[in-house]
């Protein structure tokens, strides 16, 4: 299940890609399949070891084209172990809402991104996320949980302040918002509640089968209740102020 829409965020074979805070690796895997030179970085060592295993399995199965490379590594988003302008593309998906120093993370991403490079940022959308917080304290008051809810204009302003030039936005995963509302209403850790179990089965079926009816429904609902807000930007060849 991808949050970044690669039809709006073009990726060329050979692009150097950093998936920052990669988690289970879903975007890193897609970039690898598209022929990129991928670095998947996360502070969670257990998840990184799993991502490395999947990279190896994909290579063995021939899922990545010749020339594609993939590396999984532990690292700190506020102190990236890469030289300036190391990457053509940076993706940070559902990460910034966890990090107190989000401006510091943006600065590091801009530092390692080459001029003319592209960045994709995804965060929980304000409206659906606000409902989750209202329904359940346990949803966000956990170690490593969500510490802020972004409004779209706030996130875009921070990206501009970091020296990026946003060029597009959209919402994603509308069908997932009701699932999380149910989870929050019945207990975040209560997976046995009948409405939660039933809706989870629907989501799994949708992800596996991709039926036309749910695809059309989600596209129609994304502007209204899309769970994620996605923003795309470029790093100008000149600083934003100098380019005006």
C-alpha positions as protocol buffer text, in pm:
chain_id: "A"
residue {
  index: 1
  type: UNK
  ca { x: 0 y: 0 z: 0 }
}
residue {
  index: 2
  type: UNK
  ca { x: 180 y: 308 z: -129 }
}
residue {
  index: 3
  type: UNK
  ca { x: 109 y: 659 z: -5 }
}
residue {
  index: 4
  type: UNK
  ca { x: 337 y: 831 z: -256 }
}
residue {
  index: 5
  type: UNK
  ca { x: 185 y: 842 z: -604 }
}
residue {
  index: 6
  type: UNK
  ca { x: 468 y: 774 z: -847 }
}
residue {
  index: 7
  type: UNK
  ca { x: 266 y: 908 z: -1139 }
}
residue {
  index: 8
  type: UNK
  ca { x: 299 y: 1249 z: -970 }
}
residue {
  index: 9
  type: UNK
  ca { x: 647 y: 1182 z: -836 }
}
residue {
  index: 10
  type: UNK
  ca { x: 847 y: 1042 z: -1129 }
}
residue {
  index: 11
  type: UNK
  ca { x: 1133 y: 807 z: -1058 }
}
residue {
  index: 12
  type: UNK
  ca { x: 1394 y: 715 z: -1320 }
}
residue {
  index: 13
  type: UNK
  ca { x: 1611 y: 402 z: -1323 }
}
residue {
  index: 14
  type: UNK
  ca { x: 1940 y: 482 z: -1154 }
}
residue {
  index: 15
  type: UNK
  ca { x: 1799 y: 758 z: -933 }
}
residue {
  index: 16
  type: UNK
  ca { x: 1964 y: 769 z: -592 }
}
residue {
  index: 17
  type: UNK
  ca { x: 1676 y: 741 z: -343 }
}
residue {
  index: 18
  type: UNK
  ca { x: 1667 y: 784 z: 35 }
}
residue {
  index: 19
  type: UNK
  ca { x: 1360 y: 640 z: 208 }
}
residue {
  index: 20
  type: UNK
  ca { x: 1394 y: 815 z: 543 }
}
residue {
  index: 21
  type: UNK
  ca { x: 1217 y: 649 z: 833 }
}
residue {
  index: 22
  type: UNK
  ca { x: 1140 y: 361 z: 598 }
}
residue {
  index: 23
  type: UNK
  ca { x: 956 y: 147 z: 855 }
}
residue {
  index: 24
  type: UNK
  ca { x: 863 y: -184 z: 695 }
}
residue {
  index: 25
  type: UNK
  ca { x: 1003 y: -62 z: 362 }
}
residue {
  index: 26
  type: UNK
  ca { x: 699 y: -32 z: 134 }
}
residue {
  index: 27
  type: UNK
  ca { x: 821 y: 273 z: -58 }
}
residue {
  index: 28
  type: UNK
  ca { x: 1181 y: 150 z: -66 }
}
residue {
  index: 29
  type: UNK
  ca { x: 1067 y: -177 z: -224 }
}
residue {
  index: 30
  type: UNK
  ca { x: 872 y: 6 z: -493 }
}
residue {
  index: 31
  type: UNK
  ca { x: 1171 y: 228 z: -575 }
}
residue {
  index: 32
  type: UNK
  ca { x: 1393 y: -81 z: -598 }
}
residue {
  index: 33
  type: UNK
  ca { x: 1146 y: -243 z: -839 }
}
residue {
  index: 34
  type: UNK
  ca { x: 1163 y: 73 z: -1051 }
}
residue {
  index: 35
  type: UNK
  ca { x: 1541 y: 43 z: -1089 }
}
residue {
  index: 36
  type: UNK
  ca { x: 1658 y: 299 z: -833 }
}
residue {
  index: 37
  type: UNK
  ca { x: 1966 y: 292 z: -614 }
}
residue {
  index: 38
  type: UNK
  ca { x: 1786 y: 281 z: -281 }
}
residue {
  index: 39
  type: UNK
  ca { x: 1893 y: 348 z: 75 }
}
residue {
  index: 40
  type: UNK
  ca { x: 1628 y: 258 z: 333 }
}
residue {
  index: 41
  type: UNK
  ca { x: 1709 y: 418 z: 668 }
}
residue {
  index: 42
  type: UNK
  ca { x: 1533 y: 386 z: 1003 }
}
residue {
  index: 43
  type: UNK
  ca { x: 1627 y: 407 z: 1370 }
}
residue {
  index: 44
  type: UNK
  ca { x: 1448 y: 78 z: 1441 }
}
residue {
  index: 45
  type: UNK
  ca { x: 1710 y: -194 z: 1400 }
}
residue {
  index: 46
  type: UNK
  ca { x: 1458 y: -478 z: 1400 }
}
residue {
  index: 47
  type: UNK
  ca { x: 1265 y: -328 z: 1109 }
}
residue {
  index: 48
  type: UNK
  ca { x: 1586 y: -255 z: 918 }
}
residue {
  index: 49
  type: UNK
  ca { x: 1692 y: -619 z: 948 }
}
residue {
  index: 50
  type: UNK
  ca { x: 1356 y: -725 z: 803 }
}
residue {
  index: 51
  type: UNK
  ca { x: 1385 y: -475 z: 519 }
}
residue {
  index: 52
  type: UNK
  ca { x: 1734 y: -608 z: 439 }
}
residue {
  index: 53
  type: UNK
  ca { x: 1593 y: -962 z: 420 }
}
residue {
  index: 54
  type: UNK
  ca { x: 1321 y: -849 z: 179 }
}
residue {
  index: 55
  type: UNK
  ca { x: 1574 y: -667 z: -38 }
}
residue {
  index: 56
  type: UNK
  ca { x: 1776 y: -988 z: -59 }
}
residue {
  index: 57
  type: UNK
  ca { x: 1466 y: -1192 z: -142 }
}
residue {
  index: 58
  type: UNK
  ca { x: 1365 y: -946 z: -414 }
}
residue {
  index: 59
  type: UNK
  ca { x: 1711 y: -965 z: -570 }
}
residue {
  index: 60
  type: UNK
  ca { x: 1701 y: -1345 z: -559 }
}
residue {
  index: 61
  type: UNK
  ca { x: 1357 y: -1346 z: -722 }
}
residue {
  index: 62
  type: UNK
  ca { x: 1466 y: -1108 z: -997 }
}
residue {
  index: 63
  type: UNK
  ca { x: 1212 y: -842 z: -895 }
}
residue {
  index: 64
  type: UNK
  ca { x: 1458 y: -555 z: -945 }
}
residue {
  index: 65
  type: UNK
  ca { x: 1608 y: -465 z: -1284 }
}
residue {
  index: 66
  type: UNK
  ca { x: 1979 y: -477 z: -1360 }
}
residue {
  index: 67
  type: UNK
  ca { x: 2163 y: -181 z: -1212 }
}
residue {
  index: 68
  type: UNK
  ca { x: 1923 y: -134 z: -921 }
}
residue {
  index: 69
  type: UNK
  ca { x: 2077 y: -147 z: -575 }
}
residue {
  index: 70
  type: UNK
  ca { x: 1929 y: -157 z: -226 }
}
residue {
  index: 71
  type: UNK
  ca { x: 2079 y: -97 z: 116 }
}
residue {
  index: 72
  type: UNK
  ca { x: 1906 y: -103 z: 454 }
}
residue {
  index: 73
  type: UNK
  ca { x: 2072 y: 76 z: 744 }
}
residue {
  index: 74
  type: UNK
  ca { x: 2008 y: 218 z: 1089 }
}
residue {
  index: 75
  type: UNK
  ca { x: 2046 y: 591 z: 1127 }
}
residue {
  index: 76
  type: UNK
  ca { x: 1933 y: 916 z: 1286 }
}
residue {
  index: 77
  type: UNK
  ca { x: 1709 y: 1143 z: 1077 }
}
residue {
  index: 78
  type: UNK
  ca { x: 1860 y: 1447 z: 1250 }
}
residue {
  index: 79
  type: UNK
  ca { x: 2218 y: 1344 z: 1169 }
}
residue {
  index: 80
  type: UNK
  ca { x: 2217 y: 1164 z: 836 }
}
residue {
  index: 81
  type: UNK
  ca { x: 2543 y: 980 z: 759 }
}
residue {
  index: 82
  type: UNK
  ca { x: 2566 y: 1108 z: 401 }
}
residue {
  index: 83
  type: UNK
  ca { x: 2754 y: 1391 z: 228 }
}
residue {
  index: 84
  type: UNK
  ca { x: 2572 y: 1695 z: 93 }
}
residue {
  index: 85
  type: UNK
  ca { x: 2374 y: 1640 z: -229 }
}
residue {
  index: 86
  type: UNK
  ca { x: 2396 y: 1259 z: -211 }
}
residue {
  index: 87
  type: UNK
  ca { x: 2045 y: 1182 z: -340 }
}
residue {
  index: 88
  type: UNK
  ca { x: 1821 y: 1260 z: -635 }
}
residue {
  index: 89
  type: UNK
  ca { x: 1506 y: 1169 z: -442 }
}
residue {
  index: 90
  type: UNK
  ca { x: 1408 y: 1170 z: -74 }
}
residue {
  index: 91
  type: UNK
  ca { x: 1089 y: 1013 z: 63 }
}
residue {
  index: 92
  type: UNK
  ca { x: 970 y: 1059 z: 421 }
}
residue {
  index: 93
  type: UNK
  ca { x: 634 y: 893 z: 479 }
}
residue {
  index: 94
  type: UNK
  ca { x: 435 y: 910 z: 805 }
}
residue {
  index: 95
  type: UNK
  ca { x: 743 y: 1006 z: 1006 }
}
residue {
  index: 96
  type: UNK
  ca { x: 750 y: 1381 z: 1074 }
}
residue {
  index: 97
  type: UNK
  ca { x: 450 y: 1370 z: 1307 }
}
residue {
  index: 98
  type: UNK
  ca { x: 666 y: 1161 z: 1545 }
}
residue {
  index: 99
  type: UNK
  ca { x: 972 y: 1389 z: 1560 }
}
residue {
  index: 100
  type: UNK
  ca { x: 994 y: 1693 z: 1793 }
}
residue {
  index: 101
  type: UNK
  ca { x: 1251 y: 1872 z: 1573 }
}
residue {
  index: 102
  type: UNK
  ca { x: 1069 y: 1850 z: 1241 }
}
residue {
  index: 103
  type: UNK
  ca { x: 1252 y: 2158 z: 1109 }
}
residue {
  index: 104
  type: UNK
  ca { x: 1581 y: 1983 z: 1180 }
}
residue {
  index: 105
  type: UNK
  ca { x: 1469 y: 1678 z: 982 }
}
residue {
  index: 106
  type: UNK
  ca { x: 1365 y: 1896 z: 688 }
}
residue {
  index: 107
  type: UNK
  ca { x: 1704 y: 2071 z: 698 }
}
residue {
  index: 108
  type: UNK
  ca { x: 1887 y: 1738 z: 686 }
}
residue {
  index: 109
  type: UNK
  ca { x: 1676 y: 1615 z: 394 }
}
residue {
  index: 110
  type: UNK
  ca { x: 1743 y: 1935 z: 201 }
}
residue {
  index: 111
  type: UNK
  ca { x: 2115 y: 1903 z: 277 }
}
residue {
  index: 112
  type: UNK
  ca { x: 2147 y: 1552 z: 130 }
}
residue {
  index: 113
  type: UNK
  ca { x: 1919 y: 1626 z: -169 }
}
residue {
  index: 114
  type: UNK
  ca { x: 2089 y: 1750 z: -487 }
}
residue {
  index: 115
  type: UNK
  ca { x: 1974 y: 2076 z: -647 }
}
residue {
  index: 116
  type: UNK
  ca { x: 1689 y: 1989 z: -881 }
}
residue {
  index: 117
  type: UNK
  ca { x: 1610 y: 1680 z: -674 }
}
residue {
  index: 118
  type: UNK
  ca { x: 1262 y: 1582 z: -558 }
}
residue {
  index: 119
  type: UNK
  ca { x: 1115 y: 1515 z: -217 }
}
residue {
  index: 120
  type: UNK
  ca { x: 788 y: 1354 z: -106 }
}
residue {
  index: 121
  type: UNK
  ca { x: 651 y: 1414 z: 243 }
}
residue {
  index: 122
  type: UNK
  ca { x: 344 y: 1237 z: 380 }
}
residue {
  index: 123
  type: UNK
  ca { x: 177 y: 1297 z: 718 }
}
residue {
  index: 124
  type: UNK
  ca { x: -160 y: 1212 z: 873 }
}
residue {
  index: 125
  type: UNK
  ca { x: -424 y: 1455 z: 749 }
}
residue {
  index: 126
  type: UNK
  ca { x: -557 y: 1710 z: 998 }
}
residue {
  index: 127
  type: UNK
  ca { x: -931 y: 1623 z: 998 }
}
residue {
  index: 128
  type: UNK
  ca { x: -919 y: 1241 z: 1021 }
}
residue {
  index: 129
  type: UNK
  ca { x: -627 y: 1259 z: 1264 }
}
residue {
  index: 130
  type: UNK
  ca { x: -812 y: 1507 z: 1487 }
}
residue {
  index: 131
  type: UNK
  ca { x: -1102 y: 1261 z: 1513 }
}
residue {
  index: 132
  type: UNK
  ca { x: -862 y: 983 z: 1617 }
}
residue {
  index: 133
  type: UNK
  ca { x: -715 y: 1204 z: 1891 }
}
residue {
  index: 134
  type: UNK
  ca { x: -1064 y: 1298 z: 2012 }
}
residue {
  index: 135
  type: UNK
  ca { x: -1174 y: 935 z: 2030 }
}
residue {
  index: 136
  type: UNK
  ca { x: -867 y: 791 z: 2199 }
}
residue {
  index: 137
  type: UNK
  ca { x: -576 y: 922 z: 2406 }
}
residue {
  index: 138
  type: UNK
  ca { x: -407 y: 582 z: 2368 }
}
residue {
  index: 139
  type: UNK
  ca { x: -390 y: 637 z: 1992 }
}
residue {
  index: 140
  type: UNK
  ca { x: -120 y: 902 z: 2026 }
}
residue {
  index: 141
  type: UNK
  ca { x: -6 y: 912 z: 2391 }
}
residue {
  index: 142
  type: UNK
  ca { x: 242 y: 628 z: 2358 }
}
residue {
  index: 143
  type: UNK
  ca { x: 621 y: 621 z: 2339 }
}
residue {
  index: 144
  type: UNK
  ca { x: 719 y: 724 z: 1988 }
}
residue {
  index: 145
  type: UNK
  ca { x: 360 y: 821 z: 1907 }
}
residue {
  index: 146
  type: UNK
  ca { x: 223 y: 1119 z: 1719 }
}
residue {
  index: 147
  type: UNK
  ca { x: 317 y: 1447 z: 1887 }
}
residue {
  index: 148
  type: UNK
  ca { x: 150 y: 1691 z: 1646 }
}
residue {
  index: 149
  type: UNK
  ca { x: -123 y: 1718 z: 1382 }
}
residue {
  index: 150
  type: UNK
  ca { x: -25 y: 1911 z: 1072 }
}
residue {
  index: 151
  type: UNK
  ca { x: -250 y: 2143 z: 881 }
}
residue {
  index: 152
  type: UNK
  ca { x: -164 y: 2134 z: 512 }
}
residue {
  index: 153
  type: UNK
  ca { x: -60 y: 2499 z: 493 }
}
residue {
  index: 154
  type: UNK
  ca { x: 158 y: 2459 z: 802 }
}
residue {
  index: 155
  type: UNK
  ca { x: 352 y: 2169 z: 651 }
}
residue {
  index: 156
  type: UNK
  ca { x: 392 y: 2346 z: 317 }
}
residue {
  index: 157
  type: UNK
  ca { x: 515 y: 2660 z: 495 }
}
residue {
  index: 158
  type: UNK
  ca { x: 780 y: 2460 z: 681 }
}
residue {
  index: 159
  type: UNK
  ca { x: 891 y: 2296 z: 357 }
}
residue {
  index: 160
  type: UNK
  ca { x: 926 y: 2638 z: 193 }
}
residue {
  index: 161
  type: UNK
  ca { x: 1118 y: 2772 z: 493 }
}
residue {
  index: 162
  type: UNK
  ca { x: 1357 y: 2477 z: 455 }
}
residue {
  index: 163
  type: UNK
  ca { x: 1434 y: 2587 z: 98 }
}
residue {
  index: 164
  type: UNK
  ca { x: 1200 y: 2357 z: -93 }
}
residue {
  index: 165
  type: UNK
  ca { x: 957 y: 2451 z: -369 }
}
residue {
  index: 166
  type: UNK
  ca { x: 630 y: 2253 z: -338 }
}
residue {
  index: 167
  type: UNK
  ca { x: 468 y: 2161 z: -668 }
}
residue {
  index: 168
  type: UNK
  ca { x: 179 y: 1932 z: -583 }
}
residue {
  index: 169
  type: UNK
  ca { x: -37 y: 1783 z: -309 }
}
residue {
  index: 170
  type: UNK
  ca { x: -311 y: 1524 z: -269 }
}
residue {
  index: 171
  type: UNK
  ca { x: -479 y: 1301 z: -12 }
}
residue {
  index: 172
  type: UNK
  ca { x: -461 y: 922 z: 15 }
}
residue {
  index: 173
  type: UNK
  ca { x: -614 y: 619 z: 188 }
}
residue {
  index: 174
  type: UNK
  ca { x: -969 y: 742 z: 249 }
}
residue {
  index: 175
  type: UNK
  ca { x: -1087 y: 387 z: 317 }
}
residue {
  index: 176
  type: UNK
  ca { x: -842 y: 363 z: 606 }
}
residue {
  index: 177
  type: UNK
  ca { x: -982 y: 659 z: 801 }
}
residue {
  index: 178
  type: UNK
  ca { x: -1298 y: 477 z: 920 }
}
residue {
  index: 179
  type: UNK
  ca { x: -1084 y: 179 z: 1023 }
}
residue {
  index: 180
  type: UNK
  ca { x: -877 y: 396 z: 1256 }
}
residue {
  index: 181
  type: UNK
  ca { x: -1186 y: 569 z: 1389 }
}
residue {
  index: 182
  type: UNK
  ca { x: -1326 y: 227 z: 1478 }
}
residue {
  index: 183
  type: UNK
  ca { x: -995 y: 125 z: 1636 }
}
residue {
  index: 184
  type: UNK
  ca { x: -995 y: 439 z: 1847 }
}
residue {
  index: 185
  type: UNK
  ca { x: -1361 y: 398 z: 1946 }
}
residue {
  index: 186
  type: UNK
  ca { x: -1334 y: 31 z: 2048 }
}
residue {
  index: 187
  type: UNK
  ca { x: -977 y: 43 z: 2186 }
}
residue {
  index: 188
  type: UNK
  ca { x: -657 y: 82 z: 1989 }
}
residue {
  index: 189
  type: UNK
  ca { x: -531 y: -259 z: 2107 }
}
residue {
  index: 190
  type: UNK
  ca { x: -869 y: -431 z: 2078 }
}
residue {
  index: 191
  type: UNK
  ca { x: -847 y: -615 z: 1746 }
}
residue {
  index: 192
  type: UNK
  ca { x: -1127 y: -857 z: 1847 }
}
residue {
  index: 193
  type: UNK
  ca { x: -1410 y: -603 z: 1833 }
}
residue {
  index: 194
  type: UNK
  ca { x: -1646 y: -722 z: 1559 }
}
residue {
  index: 195
  type: UNK
  ca { x: -1664 y: -391 z: 1365 }
}
residue {
  index: 196
  type: UNK
  ca { x: -1284 y: -363 z: 1370 }
}
residue {
  index: 197
  type: UNK
  ca { x: -1237 y: -723 z: 1252 }
}
residue {
  index: 198
  type: UNK
  ca { x: -1495 y: -685 z: 977 }
}
residue {
  index: 199
  type: UNK
  ca { x: -1350 y: -361 z: 845 }
}
residue {
  index: 200
  type: UNK
  ca { x: -997 y: -502 z: 858 }
}
residue {
  index: 201
  type: UNK
  ca { x: -1108 y: -791 z: 638 }
}
residue {
  index: 202
  type: UNK
  ca { x: -1250 y: -539 z: 392 }
}
residue {
  index: 203
  type: UNK
  ca { x: -919 y: -352 z: 379 }
}
residue {
  index: 204
  type: UNK
  ca { x: -715 y: -668 z: 329 }
}
residue {
  index: 205
  type: UNK
  ca { x: -950 y: -777 z: 50 }
}
residue {
  index: 206
  type: UNK
  ca { x: -922 y: -435 z: -111 }
}
residue {
  index: 207
  type: UNK
  ca { x: -540 y: -433 z: -94 }
}
residue {
  index: 208
  type: UNK
  ca { x: -511 y: -785 z: -234 }
}
residue {
  index: 209
  type: UNK
  ca { x: -781 y: -773 z: -503 }
}
residue {
  index: 210
  type: UNK
  ca { x: -789 y: -402 z: -594 }
}
residue {
  index: 211
  type: UNK
  ca { x: -1151 y: -418 z: -716 }
}
residue {
  index: 212
  type: UNK
  ca { x: -1269 y: -134 z: -937 }
}
residue {
  index: 213
  type: UNK
  ca { x: -1558 y: -41 z: -705 }
}
residue {
  index: 214
  type: UNK
  ca { x: -1339 y: 32 z: -402 }
}
residue {
  index: 215
  type: UNK
  ca { x: -1072 y: 201 z: -616 }
}
residue {
  index: 216
  type: UNK
  ca { x: -1332 y: 440 z: -754 }
}
residue {
  index: 217
  type: UNK
  ca { x: -1485 y: 492 z: -409 }
}
residue {
  index: 218
  type: UNK
  ca { x: -1149 y: 574 z: -253 }
}
residue {
  index: 219
  type: UNK
  ca { x: -1060 y: 819 z: -529 }
}
residue {
  index: 220
  type: UNK
  ca { x: -1392 y: 995 z: -473 }
}
residue {
  index: 221
  type: UNK
  ca { x: -1351 y: 1001 z: -94 }
}
residue {
  index: 222
  type: UNK
  ca { x: -982 y: 1098 z: -77 }
}
residue {
  index: 223
  type: UNK
  ca { x: -1048 y: 1473 z: -99 }
}
residue {
  index: 224
  type: UNK
  ca { x: -1298 y: 1441 z: 187 }
}
residue {
  index: 225
  type: UNK
  ca { x: -1154 y: 1192 z: 435 }
}
residue {
  index: 226
  type: UNK
  ca { x: -818 y: 1080 z: 296 }
}
residue {
  index: 227
  type: UNK
  ca { x: -609 y: 956 z: 591 }
}
residue {
  index: 228
  type: UNK
  ca { x: -280 y: 1098 z: 461 }
}
residue {
  index: 229
  type: UNK
  ca { x: -174 y: 1435 z: 321 }
}
residue {
  index: 230
  type: UNK
  ca { x: 100 y: 1408 z: 58 }
}
residue {
  index: 231
  type: UNK
  ca { x: 320 y: 1697 z: -58 }
}
residue {
  index: 232
  type: UNK
  ca { x: 577 y: 1696 z: -338 }
}
residue {
  index: 233
  type: UNK
  ca { x: 856 y: 1952 z: -378 }
}
residue {
  index: 234
  type: UNK
  ca { x: 1183 y: 2019 z: -554 }
}
residue {
  index: 235
  type: UNK
  ca { x: 1508 y: 2167 z: -429 }
}
residue {
  index: 236
  type: UNK
  ca { x: 1581 y: 2469 z: -648 }
}
residue {
  index: 237
  type: UNK
  ca { x: 1921 y: 2506 z: -814 }
}
residue {
  index: 238
  type: UNK
  ca { x: 1935 y: 2844 z: -640 }
}
residue {
  index: 239
  type: UNK
  ca { x: 1808 y: 2920 z: -291 }
}
residue {
  index: 240
  type: UNK
  ca { x: 1437 y: 3002 z: -299 }
}
residue {
  index: 241
  type: UNK
  ca { x: 1495 y: 3368 z: -201 }
}
residue {
  index: 242
  type: UNK
  ca { x: 1770 y: 3413 z: -461 }
}
residue {
  index: 243
  type: UNK
  ca { x: 1554 y: 3259 z: -735 }
}
residue {
  index: 244
  type: UNK
  ca { x: 1275 y: 3515 z: -691 }
}
